[in-house]
Amino acid sequence: MKKIFRAITHAFAPALALVYFLLVPFSVQALSVNIPLETSQGDFITIYFYGETRISIASAQLLSPSGAVSQTVQAFPVDKQEKIYVAIIGIPTWSATGVWKVKASAIEAKKKVETEQNILVKKTNFEEYTLHLNESNTNLVTTTNPKKQEESQVLNDILTSCNLSAPAYGKKFIVPTQSKRITSEFAEKRTLVYNTGRKGSETHWGVDFGIPANSEVICPADGTVVFADDRIVTGGSLIIEHAPGVYTLFYHLNKNLKSVGDTVKAGEIVALSGNTGFSTGPHLHWEFRINSIPVSPFAAVERGLFTLE
């Protein structure tokens, strides 16, 4: 009888093994990627990478409707185990509307995972404004000065840098002033009328709050000060890094209360507003950049950079 049982067991071993395989839980390493389906000009998107084990590297590319690579962004970990990475991509205001594509890739346990998904970029309507300049502001804008070019290069070097080891703040941002009076909108298309009668044009990359000089400026999110100095055009300036490649810029300040290298917290007073540099009246200029791309700071106020929920 035992011989018969052993024979039957031997004969049906493959089938029994299959049943065991189907019924008993087993561990499979799997990495998933979450990509938004739509966005708008002047907004940003957050791409999530979820691993079963530690992710060693991850990145994302934004491709235009023609298939050209618009941006390549390195992702960074947002949890201690480094199982969750995020890549944050700013959507330029000048992006063509229509169907774009996001390509994402990551390596987990020496295995590379790649995926791609279409994303709809919708149109955003931006304000237009004519700004009349006095002699002082006209000269400030039109006069060639090598120092202005040097300052622009320093600024560009900061905004294009992406320190992947920088602390990342994901929560909703705070508006940096209690005032609700906005005097210039984000991405406002300006016609500049010089005191000579000639005209120029520019795009306003921040949000201006009309507040009295020496008003307190609130830090919108945790971060590290990476620039605190005077510049010719932007006057008293303060730049805070909130996450790899993510920066707040405050311009036209009367006084910086922080220095380069300082760690700052959301809600902390970091500066006093003013009317310095290229300015037509006391106000606070709040600018928000992601990998050098200007985006609306209110997008970070509405939903933050990322969430772990």
Steps between C-alpha positions, in 0.01 A plus 500: 500500500785735587663421166178585317470833691861588420442420134188716485678784680794476262273498196304805610792694649507770227128566537519510880794739479297729272208500745738587785654778289159652431371482855801593714596874512842583360711812489550683172706815464290758320550870433205716402490853358220753541480770230226770485265499204481878451653832598503865392747759377683654797420207731710202609455124517628249754591150385512229766719188497401225746738211564473179703865546595744791489501690170853586393422762233199643318433771242232637269493667161240738359452466125323756280219407259767469228694251710788733588641472853404819683637416845683221680455506877668289767269358766589502870396286799235630739499220759773363728496156336543661156213293363312808380649747255343805339590699191359852481468661158404863441277557198623812316245770422622488140425128461280410206158375603404147411617147570852473639671189633681410821763226496607368838772254594638360823732231629400279790706199610712537186189468283408791272135590452384738228155634425338783307165675501329779312419818690271781387638853533215752519507870423529761774396860436755750628443869569638784286611835639661824385760638739620860471854554628664811638855601410659303781329171411553560130873536556506197727342282233663633184855584611757232421696399807742205517409451865138430403621221275717360779207507739280326243758224461520446876121479516486258209763278662289478815169432327640233269671312783330198652648373824340157533605479865316822591215455753162484327189677632180358355220669695283787379684831483401813694432833329793720615290797608162552663408754234251392234583795273667366186634772272660279232407146406722205414610490132349840433599620152630852538546781253763737639466864403831677563520868587665550158183389324648172385343168597621164618345178623551242771321222683451535875602167652371554853202624698517854644327590825443871557611544861672784690878505521645308795207259515591155634567233238397150605692190393254297288657159575793335674829538317856625485612850402723482192518872414461818706637816343424815300467489122477790255161415350331303777637701794514318833462134406454175692491148351392193697540138387201287606586175321747392233462753218209682670548865602315800642628843396416823683593832334509875577560444871610770740672251726602134502469343843671178394839402359619237253498157664228583752227241550155660498156375598154560355343803667832651612571869429791506253507857360340844488337614178606816318522697178854425384633430152265516199182593683216747454383491862530306827412135449610140551594298194456123557638272232501120486734291285525127434818397320524864384147493350277779640166367622217652699581492873131456572521148356724411796260678737205300370648151519866502608783331312417141592314288754581168667138416579 
